Amino acid sequence: MMQNRRLLRVMAISIGVVLGATTMTGCSDDDGTVEVTVGYQSKTINTVTAGTLLKARGYFEKALAAETEKTGVRYDVRWEDYDTGAPITAQMLAGKIDIGSMGDFPLVLNASRTYPQADARTELIATTAFNMAGGLNGIVVPSESTIEDVAGLRGATVSTSVGSAGDGLLAQTIDAAGLQPTDIDRQNQAPSVGATSLKAGSVAAYSQFAPWPAQEVWNGDGRLLVDGATTANPTFHGVVVGEQFARTQPAVVQAFLQGMSEATDYLHAQPLDAAKEVAEATGLPLEVVYLYNGPFGIANFNMALKPALVTALQKDSDYLRKTDGTIDPHLTSFADDSHLKRLFGEDYAQMLDSDINQAAPGTVQEGCGDSAGENGPPSAILWKGEAGASFYGTPGCLLAAATKADAEIRAAYVSDGLTGTRWFAEKSIWTYDPAAPTDKRWAAFATAENASKYASDKPESRQYTFAGAEEFSRASG
């Protein structure tokens, strides 16, 4: 407990120490140009509509140019890229960032740290993407690790970024397993540093936010130990803006949200093209970006500040307060959807009610004997070259297609049979239950724990790797 409290205190000090050197942004140059600084996390791909994709497509600048046409006021946008949300909060406290995006646990810290400073106080104005079950985060262990469940982390060294969404998952997971914070050696590392530590074998596990868990698994450096969706706690990333900035520059806030809306619409309409742009801009594997941001992906892009998400922040706050009693995010005044209501009007109520992932899928393939959508989200194959993606009604249909394919598969995707988390078919544990109806005999799972829970009441079921499942499917005709 003392170690965790020290880590959070250090982070709080690092955030607070910048207050002595405040230089406000959102101000005008001598020629009247309004400077706007946006803090974003390029590789946190469930924030791309407020960061990487928004920046690459220029939607924000386009909206500001339209404002200039109306008013004559000119704007200069600066983009600053960070690994996590904590340094964005530090820069907002210093008056050096006007608009920022970060995950749920960092949002709680942002609200808590900025509230006491009236000129630095922030408000949550939009969601970038969410997963109502918590599937955006994960805990990974080395591929050859013998650790099979959370209890196996007792006494282990775990890499995470203190105060991040990944750190939040770690706290929730060890608490649910009956472990104490002192039962693990938590190393505070940036995601990229932690990934290196995992590959080098200097840590036993790695708890992070999207896209890092999937990237480590896809690269072959780890396997998923904990699917964040097992917590059943909503997780999301959102956009914060300085309260003072929002009051003095409302047109900029509206332009940013308008740009976000266009980026979101583009991602929904052209998910593969959007994934390619993000992959090119960040260096992330396309296969990983498409897992999160593609059709039926882990990240659901919807800008609405849903009550369930705001409520989830209170649970996050409760976890953080266990190690830092000074946490007080003042959540009743933090979330402000008035800017969204102004932008979307009557359509906003529909956005609040909808949890449907709007990323447009391709046509679900026929001829498999399964009705699309009856057994969960369709599975998918992303082909190499320009063929795009194909969608299949069930995991079994995907297996049949994979065994007969002439084209080369780039990646394949299935939804976990227990939690619904989208995962790589090639990295999943496949279960065949001969006693089940024909269209439900195959199921795939992101973790061994999920697969074991599913099979616990299915005595005839057998487990396979993807290659083994393909071989069985091929032999079965």
Coordinates of C-alpha atoms in Angstrom, one line a residue, residues 155-456:
G155 CA 5.1 -11.7 -5.7
A156 CA 5.6 -10.9 -9.3
T157 CA 6.9 -7.7 -10.9
V158 CA 4.2 -6.0 -13.1
S159 CA 4.8 -3.1 -15.4
T160 CA 2.1 -0.4 -15.7
S161 CA 1.8 3.3 -16.0
V162 CA 0.7 4.7 -12.7
G163 CA -2.7 6.5 -12.9
S164 CA -3.4 5.1 -16.3
A165 CA -6.4 3.0 -17.4
G166 CA -4.1 0.0 -17.5
D167 CA -3.1 0.7 -13.9
G168 CA -6.8 0.9 -13.0
L169 CA -7.4 -2.6 -14.5
L170 CA -4.5 -3.9 -12.5
A171 CA -6.0 -2.5 -9.3
Q172 CA -9.4 -3.9 -10.0
T173 CA -8.1 -7.3 -11.0
I174 CA -5.9 -7.9 -8.0
D175 CA -8.6 -6.6 -5.7
A176 CA -11.1 -9.1 -7.2
A177 CA -8.6 -11.9 -6.8
G178 CA -8.2 -11.2 -3.1
L179 CA -4.7 -9.9 -3.5
Q180 CA -3.3 -6.8 -1.7
P181 CA -1.5 -4.0 -3.6
T182 CA 1.6 -5.0 -1.7
D183 CA 1.4 -8.6 -3.1
I184 CA 2.9 -7.4 -6.4
D185 CA 5.9 -5.3 -7.3
R186 CA 4.4 -2.6 -9.5
Q187 CA 6.8 -0.8 -11.8
N188 CA 5.8 2.6 -13.1
Q189 CA 6.9 2.6 -16.8
A190 CA 5.7 4.2 -20.0
P191 CA 3.9 1.7 -22.2
S192 CA 6.8 1.5 -24.7
V193 CA 9.3 0.9 -21.9
G194 CA 7.1 -1.7 -20.3
A195 CA 6.8 -3.5 -23.7
T196 CA 10.6 -3.6 -23.8
S197 CA 10.7 -5.0 -20.3
L198 CA 8.1 -7.7 -21.1
K199 CA 10.1 -8.8 -24.2
A200 CA 13.3 -8.8 -22.2
G201 CA 11.8 -10.9 -19.4
S202 CA 12.5 -8.3 -16.7
V203 CA 8.8 -8.1 -15.7
A204 CA 6.4 -11.0 -15.2
A205 CA 3.4 -9.1 -16.5
Y206 CA 2.3 -5.9 -18.3
S207 CA -1.0 -4.1 -17.6
Q208 CA -1.8 -1.4 -20.2
F209 CA -4.5 0.3 -22.2
A210 CA -5.2 0.1 -26.0
P211 CA -3.4 -0.8 -28.2
W212 CA -0.5 -2.1 -26.2
P213 CA -1.8 -5.4 -25.0
A214 CA -2.9 -6.5 -28.5
Q215 CA 0.3 -5.2 -30.0
E216 CA 2.5 -7.3 -27.7
V217 CA 0.4 -10.4 -28.4
W218 CA 0.3 -9.8 -32.2
N219 CA 4.1 -9.3 -32.2
G220 CA 4.5 -12.6 -30.4
D221 CA 6.0 -11.1 -27.3
G222 CA 3.2 -12.1 -25.0
R223 CA -0.2 -13.7 -24.4
L224 CA -3.3 -12.2 -22.8
L225 CA -3.7 -13.2 -19.2
V226 CA -6.6 -10.9 -18.3
D227 CA -9.3 -9.7 -20.6
G228 CA -10.4 -6.3 -19.2
A229 CA -14.0 -7.2 -20.0
T230 CA -14.0 -9.7 -17.2
T231 CA -14.3 -6.7 -14.8
A232 CA -17.6 -5.7 -16.4
N233 CA -16.7 -2.1 -15.7
P234 CA -17.1 0.3 -18.6
T235 CA -13.9 1.9 -19.8
F236 CA -13.5 4.9 -22.1
H237 CA -11.4 7.7 -23.3
G238 CA -12.6 11.3 -23.4
V239 CA -11.8 14.9 -24.2
V240 CA -11.1 17.6 -21.6
V241 CA -10.9 21.3 -22.1
G242 CA -9.9 24.2 -19.8
E243 CA -13.1 25.7 -18.3
Q244 CA -11.7 29.2 -18.8
F245 CA -10.7 28.4 -22.4
A246 CA -14.2 27.0 -23.2
R247 CA -15.8 30.3 -21.9
T248 CA -13.5 32.6 -23.8
Q249 CA -13.1 30.5 -27.0
P250 CA -16.5 28.7 -27.5
A251 CA -16.0 28.8 -31.3
V252 CA -12.8 26.8 -30.9
V253 CA -14.5 24.2 -28.8
Q254 CA -17.3 23.8 -31.3
A255 CA -14.8 23.6 -34.2
F256 CA -12.9 20.8 -32.3
L257 CA -16.1 18.8 -31.7
Q258 CA -17.2 19.4 -35.3
G259 CA -13.8 18.0 -36.4
M260 CA -14.2 15.1 -34.1
S261 CA -17.6 14.4 -35.5
E262 CA -16.2 14.3 -39.0
A263 CA -13.4 12.0 -38.0
T264 CA -15.8 9.7 -36.3
D265 CA -18.1 9.6 -39.3
Y266 CA -15.1 8.8 -41.5
L267 CA -14.0 6.0 -39.3
H268 CA -17.5 4.6 -39.3
A269 CA -17.9 4.8 -43.1
Q270 CA -14.4 3.7 -44.1
P271 CA -13.0 1.7 -41.1
L272 CA -10.3 0.0 -43.1
D273 CA -9.1 3.1 -44.8
A274 CA -9.1 4.9 -41.5
A275 CA -7.1 2.1 -39.9
K276 CA -4.6 2.3 -42.7
E277 CA -4.1 6.1 -42.1
V278 CA -3.7 5.6 -38.3
A279 CA -1.2 2.7 -38.9
E280 CA 0.8 4.8 -41.3
A281 CA 0.8 7.8 -39.0
T282 CA 1.8 5.9 -35.8
G283 CA 3.8 2.9 -37.0
L284 CA 1.3 0.5 -35.3
P285 CA 0.5 -2.7 -37.2
L286 CA -2.6 -2.3 -39.3
E287 CA -3.8 -5.7 -37.9
V288 CA -3.8 -4.2 -34.4
V289 CA -5.5 -0.9 -35.3
Y290 CA -8.2 -2.8 -37.2
L291 CA -8.8 -5.0 -34.1
Y292 CA -9.7 -2.0 -32.0
N293 CA -11.2 0.4 -34.6
G294 CA -12.6 -1.8 -37.3
P295 CA -16.2 -3.2 -37.6
F296 CA -17.3 -4.9 -34.3
G297 CA -13.9 -3.8 -32.8
I298 CA -13.1 -3.4 -29.2
A299 CA -13.5 0.4 -29.3
N300 CA -17.0 1.8 -30.0
F301 CA -16.6 5.4 -31.3
N302 CA -19.5 7.6 -30.0
M303 CA -19.0 11.1 -28.7
A304 CA -21.9 11.1 -26.2
L305 CA -21.2 11.5 -22.5
K306 CA -23.2 8.5 -21.5
P307 CA -24.4 8.4 -17.9
A308 CA -23.0 4.9 -17.5
L309 CA -19.5 6.2 -18.4
V310 CA -19.7 9.1 -16.1
T311 CA -20.9 6.8 -13.3
A312 CA -17.9 4.5 -14.1
L313 CA -15.6 7.5 -13.3
Q314 CA -16.9 7.4 -9.7
K315 CA -15.9 3.7 -9.4
D316 CA -12.5 4.6 -10.8
S317 CA -12.2 7.4 -8.2
D318 CA -13.0 5.0 -5.4
Y319 CA -10.1 2.7 -6.5
L320 CA -7.7 5.6 -6.7
R321 CA -8.8 7.0 -3.4
K322 CA -7.6 3.7 -1.7
T323 CA -4.0 4.7 -2.4
D324 CA -4.4 8.5 -2.4
G325 CA -7.0 10.0 -0.1
T326 CA -6.6 13.4 -1.8
I327 CA -8.4 12.2 -4.9
D328 CA -11.6 14.3 -5.3
P329 CA -12.7 14.7 -9.0
H330 CA -15.9 16.7 -8.3
L331 CA -17.6 14.6 -10.9
T332 CA -21.0 16.3 -10.7
S333 CA -19.5 19.5 -12.2
F334 CA -16.7 17.8 -14.4
A335 CA -18.9 16.3 -17.2
D336 CA -20.5 18.9 -19.4
D337 CA -22.3 17.8 -22.5
S338 CA -23.8 21.2 -23.3
H339 CA -21.2 21.6 -26.1
L340 CA -22.3 18.3 -27.6
K341 CA -26.0 19.3 -27.3
R342 CA -25.2 22.5 -29.1
L343 CA -23.5 20.7 -32.0
F344 CA -25.8 17.7 -32.4
G345 CA -29.2 19.2 -31.3
E346 CA -32.0 16.6 -31.3
D347 CA -29.7 13.8 -32.6
Y348 CA -27.8 13.8 -29.3
A349 CA -30.5 11.9 -27.5
Q350 CA -30.2 9.1 -30.0
M351 CA -26.4 9.0 -29.5
L352 CA -26.9 8.7 -25.8
D353 CA -29.2 5.7 -26.2
S354 CA -27.2 3.8 -28.8
D355 CA -24.5 1.3 -27.9
I356 CA -24.3 -0.1 -31.4
N357 CA -20.8 0.0 -33.0
Q358 CA -21.4 2.1 -36.2
A359 CA -18.2 1.0 -38.0
A360 CA -19.6 -0.3 -41.3
P361 CA -19.0 -4.0 -41.9
G362 CA -18.9 -5.6 -45.2
T363 CA -21.5 -8.1 -46.4
V364 CA -21.7 -11.2 -44.2
Q365 CA -20.8 -14.2 -46.3
E366 CA -23.6 -16.6 -47.2
G367 CA -23.6 -20.4 -47.6
C368 CA -22.4 -21.3 -44.2
G369 CA -25.8 -22.3 -42.8
D370 CA -25.6 -19.7 -40.1
S371 CA -27.7 -16.6 -39.7
A372 CA -25.5 -13.5 -39.4
G373 CA -25.6 -11.9 -35.9
E374 CA -27.5 -14.7 -34.2
N375 CA -24.4 -16.0 -32.5
G376 CA -22.8 -12.7 -31.7
P377 CA -20.8 -10.3 -33.9
P378 CA -19.6 -11.7 -37.2
S379 CA -16.1 -13.0 -37.3
A380 CA -13.8 -11.5 -40.0
I381 CA -10.8 -12.1 -42.2
L382 CA -8.5 -9.3 -43.3
W383 CA -6.9 -10.3 -46.5
K384 CA -3.4 -9.4 -47.7
G385 CA -3.3 -7.0 -50.7
E386 CA -6.3 -5.0 -51.7
A387 CA -9.0 -7.5 -51.1
G388 CA -10.2 -5.9 -47.9
A389 CA -12.1 -7.9 -45.3
S390 CA -14.7 -10.6 -45.3
F391 CA -17.2 -11.3 -42.6
Y392 CA -18.7 -14.6 -41.4
G393 CA -21.7 -15.4 -39.2
T394 CA -19.9 -17.6 -36.7
P395 CA -16.3 -18.6 -35.7
G396 CA -17.0 -22.0 -37.3
C397 CA -17.8 -20.2 -40.6
L398 CA -14.5 -18.3 -40.4
L399 CA -12.6 -21.6 -39.8
A400 CA -14.3 -23.1 -42.9
A401 CA -13.4 -20.1 -45.0
A402 CA -9.8 -20.0 -43.7
T403 CA -9.2 -23.7 -44.6
K404 CA -10.5 -23.2 -48.2
A405 CA -9.0 -19.7 -48.9
D406 CA -6.9 -19.2 -51.9
A407 CA -5.9 -15.7 -50.9
E408 CA -3.4 -15.1 -48.1
I409 CA -4.8 -14.1 -44.7
R410 CA -3.4 -11.0 -43.1
A411 CA -5.3 -11.4 -39.8
A412 CA -8.5 -12.9 -38.6
Y413 CA -10.8 -11.7 -35.8
V414 CA -13.3 -13.4 -33.5
S415 CA -15.3 -12.2 -30.5
D416 CA -14.6 -14.0 -27.2
G417 CA -17.3 -16.5 -26.5
L418 CA -17.5 -15.4 -22.8
T419 CA -16.9 -11.6 -22.8
G420 CA -17.4 -10.6 -26.4
T421 CA -14.0 -8.9 -26.6
R422 CA -12.7 -8.9 -30.2
W423 CA -9.4 -10.8 -30.5
F424 CA -7.1 -12.2 -33.0
A425 CA -8.3 -15.6 -34.2
E426 CA -4.7 -16.8 -34.6
K427 CA -4.0 -15.9 -30.9
S428 CA -7.2 -17.3 -29.5
I429 CA -7.9 -20.5 -27.7
W430 CA -10.5 -22.4 -29.8
T431 CA -13.0 -24.8 -28.2
Y432 CA -15.1 -27.4 -30.0
D433 CA -18.2 -28.9 -28.3
P434 CA -19.7 -31.8 -30.2
A435 CA -22.8 -31.7 -28.0
A436 CA -23.7 -28.2 -29.0
P437 CA -25.9 -27.3 -32.0
T438 CA -24.0 -27.3 -35.3
D439 CA -23.7 -23.5 -35.5
K440 CA -22.5 -23.2 -31.9
R441 CA -19.9 -25.9 -31.7
W442 CA -16.9 -23.6 -32.3
A443 CA -16.1 -20.8 -29.9
A444 CA -12.9 -18.8 -29.4
F445 CA -11.4 -17.1 -26.4
A446 CA -8.9 -14.3 -25.8
T447 CA -7.6 -15.9 -22.5
A448 CA -7.1 -19.4 -21.1
E449 CA -9.2 -18.4 -18.1
N450 CA -12.2 -17.4 -20.3
A451 CA -11.9 -20.7 -22.2
S452 CA -11.8 -22.7 -19.0
K453 CA -14.8 -21.0 -17.6
Y454 CA -16.7 -21.6 -20.8
A455 CA -15.8 -25.3 -20.9
S456 CA -16.4 -26.0 -17.2

